[in-house]
mmCIF file of C-alpha atoms and ligand atoms in Angstrom:
data_model
loop_
_atom_site.group_PDB
_atom_site.id
_atom_site.type_symbol
_atom_site.label_atom_id
_atom_site.label_comp_id
_atom_site.label_asym_id
_atom_site.label_seq_id
_atom_site.Cartn_x
_atom_site.Cartn_y
_atom_site.Cartn_z
ATOM 1 C CA MET A 1 -10.199 -1.334 23.684
ATOM 2 C CA LYS A 2 -8.007 -1.260 21.697
ATOM 3 C CA GLU A 3 -6.769 1.590 19.197
ATOM 4 C CA ARG A 4 -7.972 1.876 16.051
ATOM 5 C CA PHE A 5 -6.529 2.560 12.505
ATOM 6 C CA PHE A 6 -7.236 2.122 8.592
ATOM 7 C CA SER A 7 -4.798 1.206 6.236
ATOM 8 C CA GLY A 8 -5.034 0.509 2.091
ATOM 9 C CA ALA A 9 -4.342 -0.271 -1.245
ATOM 10 C CA GLN A 10 -5.659 0.712 -4.494
ATOM 11 C CA PRO A 11 -6.978 -1.767 -7.047
ATOM 12 C CA THR A 12 -4.873 -0.278 -9.966
ATOM 13 C CA GLY A 13 -3.551 -3.741 -10.716
ATOM 14 C CA SER A 14 -2.163 -6.992 -8.414
ATOM 15 C CA LEU A 15 -0.285 -6.258 -5.068
ATOM 16 C CA HIS A 16 3.342 -6.521 -5.347
ATOM 17 C CA ILE A 17 6.324 -7.100 -3.202
ATOM 18 C CA GLY A 18 6.709 -3.417 -2.893
ATOM 19 C CA ASN A 19 3.196 -3.359 -0.946
ATOM 20 C CA TYR A 20 3.950 -6.419 1.095
ATOM 21 C CA PHE A 21 7.045 -5.620 2.235
ATOM 22 C CA GLY A 22 6.025 -1.958 2.503
ATOM 23 C CA ALA A 23 2.742 -2.384 4.196
ATOM 24 C CA ILE A 24 0.580 -5.580 4.342
ATOM 25 C CA LYS A 25 3.276 -7.903 5.986
ATOM 26 C CA ASN A 26 3.392 -4.894 8.513
ATOM 27 C CA TRP A 27 -0.445 -5.019 9.158
ATOM 28 C CA VAL A 28 -0.495 -8.987 9.712
ATOM 29 C CA GLN A 29 1.888 -8.111 12.235
ATOM 30 C CA LEU A 30 -0.804 -5.717 14.012
ATOM 31 C CA GLN A 31 -3.800 -7.225 13.320
ATOM 32 C CA ASP A 32 -3.592 -8.546 17.509
ATOM 33 C CA LYS A 33 -2.452 -5.068 18.848
ATOM 34 C CA TYR A 34 -4.942 -2.822 16.885
ATOM 35 C CA GLU A 35 -8.365 -3.151 16.099
ATOM 36 C CA CYS A 36 -7.683 -2.827 12.057
ATOM 37 C CA ILE A 37 -9.387 -1.700 9.258
ATOM 38 C CA PHE A 38 -8.256 -2.705 5.801
ATOM 39 C CA GLY A 39 -9.564 -1.258 2.427
ATOM 40 C CA ILE A 40 -9.847 -1.970 -0.836
ATOM 41 C CA VAL A 41 -9.841 1.771 -2.021
ATOM 42 C CA ASP A 42 -11.493 1.785 -5.002
ATOM 43 C CA TYR A 43 -12.363 5.338 -5.324
ATOM 44 C CA HIS A 44 -8.422 6.459 -5.213
ATOM 45 C CA ALA A 45 -8.174 3.982 -8.196
ATOM 46 C CA ILE A 46 -10.275 5.676 -10.339
ATOM 47 C CA THR A 47 -8.733 8.600 -10.434
ATOM 48 C CA VAL A 48 -6.232 7.279 -13.210
ATOM 49 C CA SER A 49 -7.347 5.853 -16.706
ATOM 50 C CA TYR A 50 -8.447 1.985 -16.101
ATOM 51 C CA ASP A 51 -11.523 -0.376 -17.805
ATOM 52 C CA PRO A 52 -14.347 -0.528 -15.824
ATOM 53 C CA LYS A 53 -14.667 -4.427 -17.224
ATOM 54 C CA GLU A 54 -11.699 -4.850 -15.397
ATOM 55 C CA MET A 55 -12.388 -3.175 -11.880
ATOM 56 C CA LYS A 56 -14.181 -5.998 -9.783
ATOM 57 C CA ASN A 57 -11.722 -8.508 -10.688
ATOM 58 C CA ARG A 58 -9.258 -5.824 -9.412
ATOM 59 C CA ILE A 59 -10.981 -5.575 -6.292
ATOM 60 C CA LEU A 60 -11.467 -9.313 -6.084
ATOM 61 C CA ASP A 61 -7.446 -9.617 -6.745
ATOM 62 C CA CYS A 62 -6.820 -7.016 -3.812
ATOM 63 C CA ALA A 63 -9.050 -8.832 -1.291
ATOM 64 C CA ILE A 64 -7.558 -12.507 -1.961
ATOM 65 C CA SER A 65 -3.688 -10.728 -1.956
ATOM 66 C CA TYR A 66 -4.798 -9.392 1.785
ATOM 67 C CA LEU A 67 -6.550 -12.865 2.970
ATOM 68 C CA ALA A 68 -3.921 -14.603 0.988
ATOM 69 C CA SER A 69 -0.911 -12.600 3.039
ATOM 70 C CA GLY A 70 -2.265 -13.148 6.681
ATOM 71 C CA ILE A 71 -5.030 -10.424 6.929
ATOM 72 C CA ASP A 72 -7.514 -12.462 9.122
ATOM 73 C CA PRO A 73 -11.311 -11.582 9.051
ATOM 74 C CA GLU A 74 -11.861 -12.755 12.445
ATOM 75 C CA LYS A 75 -9.854 -10.592 13.749
ATOM 76 C CA SER A 76 -9.455 -7.585 10.846
ATOM 77 C CA THR A 77 -11.830 -6.010 9.020
ATOM 78 C CA LEU A 78 -11.698 -5.894 5.588
ATOM 79 C CA MET A 79 -14.187 -3.364 3.572
ATOM 80 C CA LEU A 80 -14.373 -1.535 0.314
ATOM 81 C CA GLN A 81 -14.559 1.918 -0.066
ATOM 82 C CA SER A 82 -16.791 2.445 -2.338
ATOM 83 C CA LEU A 83 -19.637 0.210 -0.237
ATOM 84 C CA VAL A 84 -19.358 2.697 2.873
ATOM 85 C CA PRO A 85 -20.585 6.388 1.091
ATOM 86 C CA GLU A 86 -19.118 8.178 4.321
ATOM 87 C CA HIS A 87 -15.507 8.358 2.767
ATOM 88 C CA THR A 88 -16.265 10.213 0.452
ATOM 89 C CA GLU A 89 -18.797 12.415 1.949
ATOM 90 C CA LEU A 90 -15.933 13.285 4.638
ATOM 91 C CA ALA A 91 -14.103 13.790 1.841
ATOM 92 C CA TRP A 92 -16.421 16.290 0.518
ATOM 93 C CA ILE A 93 -16.100 18.162 4.147
ATOM 94 C CA LEU A 94 -12.348 17.879 4.476
ATOM 95 C CA ASN A 95 -12.189 19.565 0.917
ATOM 96 C CA THR A 96 -13.329 22.981 2.878
ATOM 97 C CA VAL A 97 -10.607 23.024 4.722
ATOM 98 C CA THR A 98 -7.903 22.188 2.791
ATOM 99 C CA PRO A 99 -5.989 24.876 1.327
ATOM 100 C CA LEU A 100 -5.474 24.293 -2.625
ATOM 101 C CA ALA A 101 -1.618 24.874 -2.339
ATOM 102 C CA TRP A 102 -1.446 22.277 0.020
ATOM 103 C CA LEU A 103 -2.093 19.773 -2.146
ATOM 104 C CA GLU A 104 -0.715 21.111 -5.285
ATOM 105 C CA ARG A 105 2.771 20.561 -3.236
ATOM 106 C CA MET A 106 2.040 17.017 -3.050
ATOM 107 C CA PRO A 107 4.724 15.049 -4.402
ATOM 108 C CA THR A 108 2.400 12.279 -5.554
ATOM 109 C CA PHE A 109 0.053 14.673 -7.422
ATOM 110 C CA LYS A 110 3.408 15.773 -9.324
ATOM 111 C CA GLU A 111 4.712 11.781 -10.529
ATOM 112 C CA LYS A 112 0.904 11.260 -10.862
ATOM 113 C CA ALA A 113 0.161 13.851 -13.285
ATOM 114 C CA SER A 114 3.179 13.149 -15.078
ATOM 115 C CA GLN A 115 2.420 9.786 -15.585
ATOM 116 C CA HIS A 116 -0.720 10.474 -16.566
ATOM 117 C CA SER A 117 -0.434 13.907 -18.847
ATOM 118 C CA GLN A 118 -3.628 13.237 -20.762
ATOM 119 C CA ASN A 119 -5.706 12.703 -17.823
ATOM 120 C CA ILE A 120 -4.707 15.236 -14.786
ATOM 121 C CA ASN A 121 -7.956 14.997 -13.553
ATOM 122 C CA ALA A 122 -10.033 17.172 -9.953
ATOM 123 C CA GLY A 123 -9.573 13.543 -8.006
ATOM 124 C CA LEU A 124 -6.175 12.572 -8.974
ATOM 125 C CA LEU A 125 -5.297 16.354 -7.157
ATOM 126 C CA ASP A 126 -8.150 15.655 -4.256
ATOM 127 C CA TYR A 127 -6.687 12.557 -3.209
ATOM 128 C CA PRO A 128 -5.091 13.180 -0.093
ATOM 129 C CA ALA A 129 -8.482 14.847 0.983
ATOM 130 C CA LEU A 130 -9.733 11.383 0.388
ATOM 131 C CA MET A 131 -7.194 9.432 2.316
ATOM 132 C CA ALA A 132 -8.240 11.634 5.284
ATOM 133 C CA ALA A 133 -11.506 10.898 5.348
ATOM 134 C CA ASP A 134 -10.726 7.570 5.284
ATOM 135 C CA ILE A 135 -8.029 7.700 7.915
ATOM 136 C CA PHE A 136 -10.400 10.210 10.345
ATOM 137 C CA LEU A 137 -13.706 7.876 9.675
ATOM 138 C CA TYR A 138 -12.281 4.934 11.682
ATOM 139 C CA LYS A 139 -10.080 8.080 14.248
ATOM 140 C CA SER A 140 -7.244 5.817 13.685
ATOM 141 C CA VAL A 141 -4.150 6.651 15.701
ATOM 142 C CA VAL A 142 -1.522 5.253 13.533
ATOM 143 C CA VAL A 143 -1.004 3.797 9.706
ATOM 144 C CA PRO A 144 1.521 1.409 8.587
ATOM 145 C CA VAL A 145 2.795 2.683 5.118
ATOM 146 C CA GLY A 146 5.513 2.844 2.175
ATOM 147 C CA GLU A 147 7.644 6.028 2.710
ATOM 148 C CA ASP A 148 5.798 7.444 -0.512
ATOM 149 C CA GLN A 149 2.507 7.851 1.398
ATOM 150 C CA LEU A 150 4.690 10.049 3.687
ATOM 151 C CA PRO A 151 3.923 13.488 2.830
ATOM 152 C CA HIS A 152 0.320 12.654 2.232
ATOM 153 C CA LEU A 153 0.360 10.986 6.273
ATOM 154 C CA GLU A 154 2.058 14.746 6.846
ATOM 155 C CA LEU A 155 -0.888 16.219 5.366
ATOM 156 C CA THR A 156 -3.147 14.592 6.981
ATOM 157 C CA ARG A 157 -1.992 15.340 10.130
ATOM 158 C CA GLU A 158 -2.410 19.574 8.826
ATOM 159 C CA ILE A 159 -5.817 18.511 7.799
ATOM 160 C CA ALA A 160 -6.963 17.333 11.492
ATOM 161 C CA ARG A 161 -4.874 19.709 12.912
ATOM 162 C CA LYS A 162 -6.638 22.868 10.711
ATOM 163 C CA PHE A 163 -10.414 20.836 11.596
ATOM 164 C CA ASN A 164 -9.935 20.631 15.172
ATOM 165 C CA LYS A 165 -8.653 24.111 15.648
ATOM 166 C CA THR A 166 -11.613 25.155 13.809
ATOM 167 C CA PHE A 167 -14.388 22.789 14.942
ATOM 168 C CA GLY A 168 -13.501 21.648 18.078
ATOM 169 C CA TYR A 169 -11.178 18.522 18.508
ATOM 170 C CA THR A 170 -12.568 15.580 16.560
ATOM 171 C CA PHE A 171 -9.440 13.850 14.814
ATOM 172 C CA PRO A 172 -6.525 12.218 16.421
ATOM 173 C CA GLU A 173 -3.330 13.174 14.502
ATOM 174 C CA PRO A 174 -2.185 9.485 13.371
ATOM 175 C CA LYS A 175 1.578 8.918 13.125
ATOM 176 C CA GLU A 176 3.062 6.435 10.440
ATOM 177 C CA ILE A 177 4.285 3.209 11.179
ATOM 178 C CA VAL A 178 7.481 2.711 8.336
ATOM 179 C CA GLY A 179 8.720 -1.137 8.119
ATOM 180 C CA LYS A 180 12.095 -2.606 6.942
ATOM 181 C CA GLY A 181 10.929 -2.880 3.218
ATOM 182 C CA ALA A 182 9.586 0.796 3.446
ATOM 183 C CA ARG A 183 10.876 1.873 -0.184
ATOM 184 C CA ILE A 184 11.226 -1.106 -2.645
ATOM 185 C CA LEU A 185 12.579 0.279 -5.695
ATOM 186 C CA GLY A 186 10.992 -1.503 -9.303
ATOM 187 C CA LEU A 187 13.296 -3.226 -11.430
ATOM 188 C CA ASP A 188 14.168 -0.787 -13.491
ATOM 189 C CA GLY A 189 16.178 -0.185 -10.394
ATOM 190 C CA VAL A 190 14.893 3.852 -10.964
ATOM 191 C CA ASN A 191 11.738 4.447 -9.854
ATOM 192 C CA LYS A 192 9.558 3.010 -7.204
ATOM 193 C CA MET A 193 7.897 -0.539 -7.457
ATOM 194 C CA SER A 194 4.637 0.670 -8.511
ATOM 195 C CA LYS A 195 1.207 -1.385 -9.791
ATOM 196 C CA SER A 196 0.854 1.336 -12.608
ATOM 197 C CA LEU A 197 4.947 1.464 -13.700
ATOM 198 C CA ASN A 198 4.751 -2.282 -14.754
ATOM 199 C CA ASN A 199 8.164 -2.378 -12.608
ATOM 200 C CA CYS A 200 6.747 -5.180 -10.405
ATOM 201 C CA ILE A 201 7.237 -8.749 -9.017
ATOM 202 C CA TYR A 202 3.722 -9.657 -8.112
ATOM 203 C CA LEU A 203 2.556 -11.837 -5.214
ATOM 204 C CA ASN A 204 1.074 -14.220 -7.865
ATOM 205 C CA ASP A 205 4.765 -14.918 -10.083
ATOM 206 C CA SER A 206 5.631 -18.258 -10.562
ATOM 207 C CA PRO A 207 9.247 -19.344 -9.793
ATOM 208 C CA GLU A 208 9.644 -18.878 -13.413
ATOM 209 C CA VAL A 209 8.521 -15.443 -13.660
ATOM 210 C CA ILE A 210 10.390 -14.626 -10.959
ATOM 211 C CA TRP A 211 13.488 -15.748 -12.378
ATOM 212 C CA LYS A 212 12.620 -14.274 -15.629
ATOM 213 C CA LYS A 213 12.196 -10.841 -14.219
ATOM 214 C CA LEU A 214 15.051 -10.943 -11.684
ATOM 215 C CA SER A 215 17.615 -12.291 -14.470
ATOM 216 C CA THR A 216 17.459 -9.051 -16.543
ATOM 217 C CA ALA A 217 16.844 -6.796 -13.265
ATOM 218 C CA VAL A 218 18.883 -3.631 -13.066
ATOM 219 C CA THR A 219 21.848 -3.943 -10.275
ATOM 220 C CA ASP A 220 24.602 -1.453 -9.505
ATOM 221 C CA THR A 221 25.357 0.235 -12.724
ATOM 222 C CA ASN A 222 29.000 0.744 -11.813
ATOM 223 C CA ARG A 223 29.894 -2.756 -12.647
ATOM 224 C CA LYS A 224 30.452 -2.941 -15.917
ATOM 225 C CA ARG A 225 32.660 -5.904 -16.104
ATOM 226 C CA ARG A 226 31.928 -9.518 -13.783
ATOM 227 C CA ARG A 227 35.677 -8.698 -11.872
ATOM 228 C CA ASP A 228 34.912 -5.666 -11.185
ATOM 229 C CA PRO A 229 33.870 -4.938 -7.591
ATOM 230 C CA GLY A 230 30.293 -3.884 -6.328
ATOM 231 C CA ASN A 231 28.451 -1.956 -3.917
ATOM 232 C CA PRO A 232 25.953 -3.657 -2.505
ATOM 233 C CA GLU A 233 24.868 -1.132 -0.870
ATOM 234 C CA ILE A 234 23.118 1.673 -4.086
ATOM 235 C CA CYS A 235 22.441 -2.032 -5.841
ATOM 236 C CA ASN A 236 18.232 -2.389 -5.500
ATOM 237 C CA LEU A 237 18.982 -6.250 -5.647
ATOM 238 C CA PHE A 238 20.772 -6.662 -2.213
ATOM 239 C CA SER A 239 18.253 -4.592 -0.829
ATOM 240 C CA MET A 240 15.554 -7.239 -1.580
ATOM 241 C CA HIS A 241 18.184 -9.783 -0.583
ATOM 242 C CA LYS A 242 17.631 -7.953 2.922
ATOM 243 C CA LEU A 243 13.907 -8.762 3.011
ATOM 244 C CA VAL A 244 14.042 -12.334 2.011
ATOM 245 C CA SER A 245 17.521 -13.453 2.426
ATOM 246 C CA LYS A 246 18.937 -15.272 5.543
ATOM 247 C CA LYS A 247 21.420 -13.476 7.467
ATOM 248 C CA GLU A 248 24.542 -15.368 6.671
ATOM 249 C CA GLU A 249 23.842 -15.149 3.168
ATOM 250 C CA ILE A 250 23.302 -11.326 3.137
ATOM 251 C CA GLU A 251 26.443 -11.231 4.462
ATOM 252 C CA MET A 252 28.149 -13.776 2.008
ATOM 253 C CA ILE A 253 26.532 -12.100 -0.536
ATOM 254 C CA LYS A 254 27.744 -8.699 0.749
ATOM 255 C CA LYS A 255 31.381 -9.547 1.024
ATOM 256 C CA GLY A 256 31.087 -11.427 -2.088
ATOM 257 C CA CYS A 257 30.236 -8.514 -4.358
ATOM 258 C CA GLN A 258 32.441 -6.234 -2.780
ATOM 259 C CA THR A 259 35.455 -8.291 -3.969
ATOM 260 C CA ALA A 260 33.814 -9.470 -6.929
ATOM 261 C CA GLU A 261 34.013 -13.122 -5.700
ATOM 262 C CA ILE A 262 30.219 -13.083 -7.245
ATOM 263 C CA GLY A 263 28.670 -11.934 -9.820
ATOM 264 C CA CYS A 264 25.115 -10.403 -10.361
ATOM 265 C CA LEU A 265 24.035 -13.318 -11.961
ATOM 266 C CA ASP A 266 24.527 -15.994 -9.076
ATOM 267 C CA CYS A 267 23.646 -12.905 -6.431
ATOM 268 C CA LYS A 268 20.399 -12.655 -9.051
ATOM 269 C CA LYS A 269 19.430 -17.162 -8.817
ATOM 270 C CA ILE A 270 20.254 -16.594 -4.889
ATOM 271 C CA LEU A 271 17.819 -14.172 -4.637
ATOM 272 C CA ALA A 272 15.297 -15.678 -6.752
ATOM 273 C CA GLU A 273 15.313 -18.622 -4.988
ATOM 274 C CA ASN A 274 14.734 -17.278 -1.799
ATOM 275 C CA MET A 275 11.847 -14.417 -2.978
ATOM 276 C CA SER A 276 10.027 -17.416 -4.853
ATOM 277 C CA ARG A 277 10.547 -19.640 -1.542
ATOM 278 C CA LYS A 278 8.901 -16.522 0.230
ATOM 279 C CA LEU A 279 6.597 -15.896 -2.037
ATOM 280 C CA GLU A 280 5.135 -19.336 -2.368
ATOM 281 C CA PRO A 281 2.861 -19.311 0.682
ATOM 282 C CA ILE A 282 1.151 -16.650 -0.043
ATOM 283 C CA ARG A 283 0.447 -17.914 -4.255
ATOM 284 C CA GLU A 284 -1.043 -21.020 -2.504
ATOM 285 C CA LYS A 285 -3.311 -19.850 -0.592
ATOM 286 C CA GLN A 286 -4.162 -17.019 -3.911
ATOM 287 C CA ASN A 287 -5.081 -19.531 -5.907
ATOM 288 C CA MET A 288 -7.301 -21.575 -3.665
ATOM 289 C CA LEU A 289 -9.486 -18.481 -2.426
ATOM 290 C CA TRP A 290 -9.939 -17.603 -6.354
ATOM 291 C CA GLU A 291 -11.903 -21.126 -6.259
ATOM 292 C CA ASN A 292 -13.857 -19.867 -3.486
ATOM 293 C CA LEU A 293 -15.227 -16.291 -4.820
ATOM 294 C CA GLN A 294 -18.297 -15.716 -3.078
ATOM 295 C CA ASP A 295 -16.276 -16.526 0.233
ATOM 296 C CA VAL A 296 -14.053 -13.985 -0.498
ATOM 297 C CA GLU A 297 -17.172 -11.670 -1.402
ATOM 298 C CA ASP A 298 -19.199 -12.226 1.383
ATOM 299 C CA ILE A 299 -15.927 -11.467 3.523
ATOM 300 C CA ILE A 300 -15.869 -8.090 1.765
ATOM 301 C CA ARG A 301 -19.366 -7.002 2.105
ATOM 302 C CA GLU A 302 -19.427 -8.437 5.674
ATOM 303 C CA GLY A 303 -16.825 -5.778 6.348
ATOM 304 C CA SER A 304 -17.636 -3.265 4.785
ATOM 305 C CA ASN A 305 -21.239 -3.102 6.644
ATOM 306 C CA ARG A 306 -18.935 -3.549 9.901
ATOM 307 C CA ALA A 307 -16.982 -0.413 8.965
ATOM 308 C CA ARG A 308 -20.039 1.539 7.921
ATOM 309 C CA ILE A 309 -21.542 1.695 11.895
ATOM 310 C CA ILE A 310 -18.292 3.182 12.769
ATOM 311 C CA ALA A 311 -18.515 5.876 9.940
ATOM 312 C CA ARG A 312 -21.621 6.466 9.978
ATOM 313 C CA GLN A 313 -21.176 7.320 14.436
ATOM 314 C CA THR A 314 -18.353 10.069 12.929
ATOM 315 C CA LEU A 315 -19.561 11.414 10.084
ATOM 316 C CA ARG A 316 -22.653 12.204 12.638
ATOM 317 C CA GLU A 317 -20.475 13.823 15.279
ATOM 318 C CA VAL A 318 -18.143 15.643 12.297
ATOM 319 C CA LYS A 319 -21.601 17.272 10.089
ATOM 320 C CA LYS A 320 -22.920 18.169 14.463
ATOM 321 C CA LYS A 321 -19.775 20.335 14.711
ATOM 322 C CA ILE A 322 -19.873 21.905 11.429
ATOM 323 C CA GLY A 323 -23.496 22.845 12.009
ATOM 324 C CA LEU A 324 -25.533 20.434 9.369
ATOM 325 C CA ASP A 325 -27.268 18.959 12.283
ATOM 326 C CA LEU A 326 -30.907 18.993 11.036
HETATM 327 P P1 ATP B 401 -0.080 2.994 -7.932
HETATM 328 O O1 ATP B 401 0.927 2.486 -8.628
HETATM 329 O O2 ATP B 401 -1.676 2.585 -8.390
HETATM 330 O O3 ATP B 401 -0.626 4.034 -6.638
HETATM 331 P P2 ATP B 401 1.526 0.861 -5.785
HETATM 332 O O4 ATP B 401 2.085 0.624 -6.059
HETATM 333 O O5 ATP B 401 1.922 2.867 -5.236
HETATM 334 O O6 ATP B 401 0.009 1.498 -7.037
HETATM 335 P P3 ATP B 401 -0.685 1.641 -3.757
HETATM 336 O O7 ATP B 401 -2.038 0.782 -3.769
HETATM 337 O O8 ATP B 401 -0.845 3.188 -4.158
HETATM 338 O O9 ATP B 401 0.376 0.985 -4.153
HETATM 339 O O10 ATP B 401 -0.194 1.276 -1.802
HETATM 340 C C1 ATP B 401 -0.908 0.436 -1.131
HETATM 341 C C2 ATP B 401 0.707 0.306 -0.249
HETATM 342 O O11 ATP B 401 1.839 -0.106 -0.463
HETATM 343 C C3 ATP B 401 1.177 1.799 0.437
HETATM 344 O O12 ATP B 401 0.990 1.957 2.447
HETATM 345 C C4 ATP B 401 1.947 2.316 -0.096
HETATM 346 O O13 ATP B 401 3.173 3.290 0.820
HETATM 347 C C5 ATP B 401 2.716 0.884 0.066
HETATM 348 N N1 ATP B 401 3.243 1.004 -1.137
HETATM 349 C C6 ATP B 401 3.428 1.142 -2.979
HETATM 350 N N2 ATP B 401 4.511 0.942 -3.593
HETATM 351 C C7 ATP B 401 5.274 0.528 -2.511
HETATM 352 C C8 ATP B 401 7.033 0.707 -2.778
HETATM 353 N N3 ATP B 401 7.808 0.453 -3.956
HETATM 354 N N4 ATP B 401 7.760 0.210 -1.514
HETATM 355 C C9 ATP B 401 7.392 0.463 -0.274
HETATM 356 N N5 ATP B 401 6.026 0.655 -0.052
HETATM 357 C C10 ATP B 401 4.876 0.206 -1.436
HETATM 358 MG MG1 MG B 402 0.878 4.235 -5.127
#
């Protein structure tokens, strides 16, 4: 039997290259090795303000991006969190073993609270307890995530330890899997690329849009003039080259930047071309899937039913352990 894991993304907007290179690309590669459950975590997404009329489309957009990136519903389970109520039920139970101070020290909470100062709700603080429930319901042994999620995963392990110690061994402590694109900065060159920050290259951006965005993206800010040598190691665009360009091209750009033989605009042109080429098959598949929405909805519903069978079993075991066993 294969080991299992759960990982997911929030339907807070269209998925971007940070989501792809940080998480989804790894998911695709792990499908043969593990039994994978990929969630669209909509209960997480409602912890920030949103328009209810848009949510269904965002959920479909997220599912379509998973499928277009190579998630295969024959191999893996694609599910919607809110269709499996065991997620919120287990989250409540985990709340009772999670000290408030553990939640308050999370950098992501502090970040989101400052971004959403008008809406610092309890759900925002409690996010990691729900995330731990997502992971535990499927007894995940690993979780492929981007670097920003590492504190959450550490907290998840602490919650597992505390629960196991109090009620007897129940949950494995999941290890992280982080890939080459674990932290992609946004086009501003400062913040993490985030759906909610409008600093993204989206998986469905056309070559024209990609060029428009890259042409104004922030590079090595110390390189003021074309003839100044640059430092590729601190340039966000060079880190993107590492994800989409060929080895020889990366070397050429590195040297060219360090010696000022090539300027930022030349570098951006090559990047825009390579990025567009890399994303083209995903964008095409997305367009095709938008024409077949019924199939996409069926995949989500069927996957959620499948996930629920496992989730129900785990929750039954948990309730028994904590004495809620009538
Ligand atoms: P939001 O701004 O709403 O939090 P997000 O862009 O951070 O959205 P999530 O749905 O929170 O995306 O994260 C989904 C997955 O993508 C997680 O594994 C996360 O670590 C990863 N991820 C998100 N942003 C990046 C990034 N800039 N670089 C690498 N990985 C990322
Ligand atoms: Mg996020």
